[in-house]
């Protein structure tokens, strides 16, 4: 497929790297030649230097008329929207625009832009807020991802000696009646797709697939039954993501936002529910300020400043002060491993979330959902099984799937169920597929 990306900043660069790895025909356009040189030195793609004031010739040079996907992710949302309209008029099949203003996410506005030629609108702050809320709702895990409206749930967490299935071969603890399926294990720098002879060890990071009904049982199995439910949250940084988070807080949850800008504090007070959220004009990285606002009574701490180092250090400080759940926004991909080694409870990266959303548009099969899991360098996606597809022809153990692929679960008639070797996938099933070191587009052939 031919993919054209406009904008070589963090999100554009991450998209270019991801798509070049899966052998797509990539062209990236930007005004800054140094950014293009940096990307071209790391990825197999074509770069075009262009001025946003005269994009038509560069679009012709890039071959927009033959583009399967056109993505504009510059920092100027109005430019992104107008370039998508132009690209669509020149022949691009699908167009995606990044926006920073939540007004563009109104259903009426989205529909209007679709008619004008913008196929999809991405609001990264909203994607990040959704992940943060999911993390606060199931606070004892690092990652929580609902599939098909919650019929299945993927949980990612680090296990310790409180986990009751530690040091036991999976063939003993992962039978057909087990309330979970182990998708992958991260041990040190290695990702393991487990077999029956593998086992969980202390400090492993593990991805489980389970059903929503079994989440309480999973909390006990992994030894987190004493982990407190989140009632009070402290947020450092009052930007757009913070505003989206507090306006979506689950019932019974309250928050305090630390923001150093007086003007931004006034803006926040005008758009949030002040009966549930308190805005504090102070530096949330200060231990004295945190103690003054009773951080020891908070169950969760979310660091959303624009500085990755500050967010990591703030979360580490919160942990030292007794907060059980910490979430850090990390914009710089280079800091992801640092955050993991520091044992930050959860990490949010808008580039990865945006890439997962756009990646879905590249796939030809009926893909309902996809996530890029940075911890294990893998993808997990929800595929729809069609009548006559290979995936429905045999039982799972007879399908000869690649060793780096796991089928975690399926949804049939709205009901989630786990998958084992004896499972027969049926037409109409929605199947969760985990792929590590495998181009997920190669799995499409099993479903179409």
XYZ file of C-alpha atoms in Angstrom:
448
model
C 0.000 0.000 0.000
C 1.110 3.567 -0.626
C 1.099 5.795 2.462
C 1.877 9.521 2.463
C 2.598 11.282 5.760
C 2.768 15.060 6.122
C 4.628 16.167 9.258
C 7.934 14.743 10.500
C 7.578 15.591 14.189
C 7.207 12.884 16.853
C 3.926 11.338 15.668
C 4.827 11.478 11.974
C 8.251 9.972 12.633
C 6.750 7.164 14.719
C 4.185 6.386 12.021
C 6.895 6.356 9.356
C 9.037 3.960 11.390
C 6.113 1.639 12.098
C 4.868 1.492 8.513
C 8.332 1.089 7.009
C 8.882 -1.938 9.266
C 5.839 -3.624 7.752
C 7.145 -2.947 4.250
C 4.664 -0.302 3.138
C 5.473 2.204 0.399
C 6.018 5.315 2.542
C 6.509 8.954 1.552
C 6.962 11.608 4.245
C 6.701 15.342 3.539
C 7.951 18.176 5.753
C 9.418 21.682 5.576
C 12.378 20.803 7.836
C 15.105 19.032 5.886
C 16.990 18.007 9.062
C 13.953 16.091 10.350
C 13.606 14.334 7.007
C 17.280 13.386 6.997
C 16.996 11.918 10.476
C 13.973 9.808 9.529
C 15.449 8.634 6.214
C 18.586 7.455 8.029
C 16.432 5.144 10.163
C 13.640 4.078 7.778
C 13.290 2.816 4.211
C 11.116 5.549 2.697
C 11.026 8.533 0.353
C 11.276 12.049 1.794
C 10.081 15.261 0.117
C 10.884 18.754 1.359
C 7.950 21.080 0.780
C 6.474 24.366 1.913
C 2.959 24.205 3.315
C 2.209 27.317 1.247
C 2.760 25.428 -2.029
C 1.786 21.799 -1.402
C 0.287 20.862 -4.781
C 3.560 20.145 -6.593
C 4.953 18.166 -3.682
C 1.721 16.159 -3.575
C 2.145 15.385 -7.263
C 5.777 14.403 -6.677
C 4.687 12.136 -3.809
C 2.014 10.487 -5.951
C -1.011 11.507 -3.893
C -3.363 10.453 -6.686
C -2.291 6.831 -6.072
C -2.183 7.012 -2.258
C -4.119 4.381 -0.328
C -3.712 6.422 2.854
C -2.848 10.110 3.327
C -2.041 11.254 6.877
C -1.470 14.854 7.955
C -0.083 15.145 11.488
C 1.574 18.571 11.566
C 1.119 20.757 14.654
C -1.336 22.966 12.725
C -4.757 21.295 12.830
C -6.285 23.664 10.266
C -3.474 22.847 7.876
C -4.003 19.123 8.468
C -7.689 19.377 7.641
C -7.185 21.471 4.509
C -4.385 19.203 3.233
C -6.617 16.151 3.673
C -9.374 17.824 1.658
C -6.830 18.652 -1.060
C -5.353 15.130 -1.053
C -8.798 13.542 -1.336
C -9.646 15.771 -4.280
C -6.392 14.672 -5.955
C -7.268 10.978 -5.624
C -6.150 9.717 -2.196
C -8.430 6.864 -1.095
C -8.386 7.561 2.670
C -7.290 10.703 4.529
C -6.521 11.186 8.227
C -6.085 14.532 10.010
C -4.657 15.105 13.463
C -6.448 17.803 15.501
C -5.767 19.433 18.875
C -9.163 21.091 19.368
C -11.892 18.909 20.863
C -14.523 20.896 18.966
C -13.458 18.967 15.872
C -14.515 15.701 17.562
C -18.201 16.646 17.574
C -20.164 14.071 15.535
C -21.744 16.761 13.337
C -18.337 18.310 12.550
C -16.792 14.910 11.807
C -19.580 14.128 9.366
C -19.181 17.519 7.684
C -15.451 16.952 7.190
C -16.101 13.469 5.818
C -18.266 15.000 3.135
C -15.431 17.442 2.403
C -12.860 14.652 2.072
C -11.433 13.972 5.566
C -12.010 10.248 6.153
C -10.903 10.208 9.802
C -10.034 12.729 12.495
C -7.550 11.836 15.234
C -7.471 13.666 18.549
C -4.444 12.202 20.425
C -5.394 13.803 23.755
C -8.708 11.963 23.665
C -7.007 8.641 22.916
C -4.662 9.236 25.857
C -7.520 10.203 28.185
C -9.404 7.003 27.355
C -6.346 4.924 28.278
C -5.854 6.815 31.527
C -9.487 6.330 32.561
C -9.213 2.602 31.808
C -6.107 2.479 33.995
C -7.846 4.239 36.880
C -10.888 1.983 36.594
C -8.813 -1.228 36.909
C -6.096 0.282 39.033
C -4.139 -2.876 39.952
C -2.879 -3.403 36.383
C -0.544 -1.341 34.213
C -2.612 -1.747 31.061
C -6.276 -2.563 30.543
C -7.863 -2.888 27.105
C -11.500 -3.794 26.550
C -12.326 -5.721 23.410
C -15.719 -5.635 21.721
C -17.365 -3.428 24.318
C -15.852 -5.276 27.264
C -16.795 -8.832 26.277
C -13.070 -9.594 26.595
C -10.383 -7.705 28.495
C -6.608 -7.720 28.103
C -4.632 -7.019 31.270
C -0.931 -6.153 31.393
C 0.906 -6.143 34.724
C 4.106 -7.043 36.529
C 3.721 -10.086 38.790
C 5.499 -10.652 42.095
C 5.643 -13.311 44.807
C 1.979 -12.680 45.665
C 0.882 -14.300 42.394
C -0.478 -17.787 43.097
C 0.505 -19.254 39.694
C 4.165 -18.240 39.971
C 6.836 -20.901 39.291
C 4.312 -23.428 37.983
C 4.273 -24.719 34.373
C 1.378 -23.340 32.363
C 0.265 -26.866 31.471
C -0.646 -27.212 35.167
C -2.340 -23.843 35.703
C -3.722 -22.860 32.269
C -6.177 -25.636 31.525
C -9.329 -25.250 29.383
C -11.316 -24.118 32.422
C -8.832 -21.461 33.574
C -10.348 -17.936 33.721
C -7.437 -16.487 31.727
C -5.159 -17.015 28.748
C -1.503 -15.915 28.882
C -0.659 -14.025 25.683
C 2.954 -13.034 26.314
C 5.627 -12.558 28.956
C 8.315 -9.861 29.044
C 11.325 -11.066 31.023
C 14.237 -8.655 31.043
C 14.759 -7.718 27.404
C 13.112 -10.872 26.037
C 9.512 -11.457 24.972
C 8.215 -15.003 25.430
C 5.174 -16.476 23.662
C 4.493 -19.168 26.265
C 4.113 -22.906 25.793
C 2.835 -25.413 28.312
C 6.314 -25.870 29.765
C 6.894 -22.165 30.410
C 6.070 -20.524 33.738
C 5.763 -17.100 35.335
C 8.685 -15.850 37.411
C 8.891 -13.027 39.935
C 8.991 -9.566 38.250
C 7.779 -10.855 34.873
C 5.549 -8.477 32.920
C 2.653 -10.551 31.625
C -0.341 -9.996 29.329
C -3.486 -11.919 30.261
C -6.689 -12.234 28.260
C -9.816 -12.768 30.338
C -13.497 -11.911 30.387
C -14.985 -8.984 32.282
C -16.758 -11.383 34.684
C -13.450 -12.960 35.689
C -11.586 -9.723 36.489
C -12.265 -10.040 40.279
C -10.909 -13.603 40.162
C -7.838 -12.411 38.252
C -7.178 -9.782 40.902
C -6.951 -12.563 43.480
C -4.907 -14.919 41.264
C -2.171 -12.323 40.679
C -2.121 -11.344 44.349
C -3.564 -7.840 44.025
C -6.703 -8.278 46.154
C -5.418 -5.737 48.694
C -4.829 -3.090 46.018
C -7.174 -0.171 46.826
C -9.917 1.046 44.517
C -9.234 4.541 43.203
C -11.375 7.221 44.825
C -8.986 10.184 44.812
C -6.616 11.105 41.977
C -3.874 13.723 41.852
C -2.989 15.022 38.376
C 0.107 17.104 37.656
C -0.246 19.220 34.526
C -3.512 20.833 33.483
C -3.313 20.476 29.715
C -5.884 19.132 27.283
C -5.374 15.513 28.272
C -5.988 16.344 31.936
C -9.202 18.170 31.038
C -10.447 15.158 29.055
C -9.591 12.832 31.941
C -11.397 14.742 34.686
C -14.474 15.240 32.524
C -14.677 11.448 32.157
C -13.941 10.398 35.719
C -15.980 7.345 36.748
C -18.725 7.946 39.273
C -17.445 8.150 42.830
C -13.972 9.350 41.809
C -12.593 12.826 42.604
C -9.452 14.611 41.423
C -7.062 17.444 42.143
C -5.152 19.092 39.291
C -1.870 20.905 39.895
C -1.216 23.568 37.246
C 1.424 26.309 37.419
C -0.254 28.679 34.922
C -2.833 30.965 36.555
C -4.534 31.581 33.205
C -4.841 27.859 32.525
C -6.293 27.299 36.013
C -9.033 29.794 35.184
C -9.708 28.014 31.893
C -9.946 24.662 33.632
C -12.372 25.936 36.257
C -14.643 27.079 33.442
C -14.839 23.678 31.719
C -14.763 21.079 34.530
C -17.115 19.882 37.234
C -15.723 21.781 40.225
C -17.828 19.716 42.623
C -15.589 16.718 41.818
C -12.370 18.365 40.669
C -10.189 20.937 42.450
C -7.703 22.999 40.441
C -4.617 24.060 42.413
C -2.346 26.805 41.100
C 0.948 25.288 42.231
C 3.792 23.003 41.142
C 2.738 19.379 41.605
C 6.350 18.205 41.490
C 6.963 19.802 44.890
C 6.819 17.290 47.742
C 5.726 20.047 50.122
C 2.782 20.938 47.860
C 1.802 17.286 47.493
C 1.888 16.702 51.226
C -0.141 19.848 51.818
C -2.849 18.445 49.505
C -2.915 15.075 51.326
C -1.248 12.974 48.648
C -1.040 10.108 51.133
C -4.826 9.818 50.914
C -4.747 9.542 47.112
C -4.867 6.138 45.449
C -3.634 7.336 42.048
C -1.167 9.884 40.678
C -1.083 10.958 37.010
C 1.803 13.050 35.619
C 0.811 14.843 32.399
C 3.354 17.627 31.978
C 5.159 18.013 28.667
C 8.436 16.876 30.225
C 9.019 13.101 30.231
C 11.808 13.220 32.834
C 9.672 15.319 35.163
C 6.746 12.929 34.778
C 8.879 9.876 35.573
C 10.450 11.529 38.611
C 7.077 12.806 39.835
C 5.616 9.300 39.660
C 8.608 7.866 41.512
C 8.113 10.525 44.199
C 4.415 9.677 44.462
C 5.284 6.007 44.901
C 7.703 6.907 47.691
C 4.872 8.834 49.351
C 2.659 5.743 49.277
C 0.506 6.167 46.152
C -0.286 2.713 44.765
C -1.170 3.657 41.166
C 0.985 5.963 39.043
C 0.625 6.920 35.374
C 3.183 8.934 33.408
C 2.767 10.630 30.037
C 5.898 9.924 27.988
C 6.118 11.752 24.665
C 9.739 10.854 23.905
C 9.973 7.212 22.799
C 13.566 7.100 24.079
C 12.245 7.320 27.643
C 9.917 4.326 27.412
C 12.512 1.833 28.647
C 13.609 4.220 31.386
C 10.027 4.433 32.623
C 9.747 0.649 32.517
C 12.973 0.146 34.475
C 11.776 2.707 37.029
C 8.697 0.495 37.484
C 6.238 3.294 36.747
C 2.778 1.783 37.106
C 1.576 2.748 33.611
C 2.938 4.742 30.697
C 0.884 6.704 28.159
C 2.405 7.559 24.787
C 0.266 9.516 22.332
C 2.439 8.605 19.355
C 1.854 4.896 19.915
C -1.878 5.384 20.486
C -2.182 7.432 17.298
C -0.152 4.898 15.338
C -2.405 2.053 16.505
C -5.460 3.970 15.328
C -3.975 4.740 11.918
C -2.484 1.242 11.521
C -5.994 -0.189 11.566
C -6.813 1.784 8.418
C -3.976 0.048 6.544
C -5.334 -3.459 6.964
C -7.561 -4.960 4.314
C -9.402 -7.434 6.531
C -12.318 -6.672 8.810
C -10.250 -5.386 11.738
C -12.308 -3.852 14.535
C -9.522 -2.828 16.895
C -5.740 -2.795 17.108
C -3.169 -1.834 19.721
C 0.605 -1.562 19.553
C 2.107 -2.915 22.787
C 5.403 -1.112 23.258
C 6.421 -3.208 26.271
C 6.661 -6.406 24.207
C 7.062 -4.851 20.729
C 3.900 -6.550 19.546
C 0.436 -5.861 18.165
C -2.915 -7.152 19.324
C -5.952 -6.833 17.089
C -9.584 -7.886 16.845
C -10.365 -9.661 13.549
C -13.766 -10.675 12.188
C -13.955 -14.256 10.855
C -15.784 -14.513 7.533
C -17.624 -17.454 6.013
C -15.157 -19.743 4.223
C -12.044 -18.168 5.784
C -9.048 -20.342 6.737
C -9.449 -19.490 10.412
C -12.821 -21.312 10.451
C -11.619 -24.407 8.572
C -9.959 -26.289 11.449
C -9.503 -26.309 15.187
C -6.945 -23.774 16.430
C -4.203 -26.334 17.057
C -4.516 -27.576 13.436
C -4.206 -24.142 11.788
C -0.374 -24.061 11.705
C -0.276 -20.460 12.910
C 3.185 -18.854 13.271
C 4.854 -19.497 16.628
C 4.800 -15.751 17.316
C 1.009 -15.602 17.028
C -1.495 -16.288 19.824
C -5.283 -16.331 19.662
C -6.316 -14.903 23.001
C -10.087 -15.070 22.890
C -13.187 -14.620 20.788
C -16.564 -12.940 20.971
C -19.543 -14.966 19.698
C -23.041 -13.493 19.719
C -21.840 -10.797 22.098
C -20.357 -13.236 24.639
C -16.609 -13.361 25.294
C -14.815 -16.682 25.641
C -11.195 -17.771 25.829
C -9.471 -19.775 23.111
C -7.490 -23.012 23.435
C -6.139 -25.571 20.983
C -9.464 -27.371 20.722
C -11.459 -24.227 19.905
C -13.225 -24.115 16.551
C -13.538 -20.542 15.257
C -16.945 -19.955 13.631
C -17.970 -17.503 10.890
C -19.081 -14.269 12.550
C -16.718 -14.645 15.523
C -14.546 -11.683 16.496
C -11.119 -13.055 17.397
C -8.347 -11.370 19.396
C -4.971 -12.021 17.728
C -1.619 -11.297 19.376
C 1.385 -10.926 17.038
C 4.991 -10.577 18.139
C 7.736 -10.188 15.496
C 5.089 -10.904 12.864
C 3.574 -8.406 10.454
C -0.051 -8.423 11.557
C -1.138 -7.839 7.969
C 0.145 -11.373 7.242
C -2.548 -12.743 9.573
C -5.336 -11.161 7.531
C -5.256 -14.036 5.058
C -6.624 -16.351 7.737
C -9.775 -14.244 8.146
C -10.795 -13.246 4.605
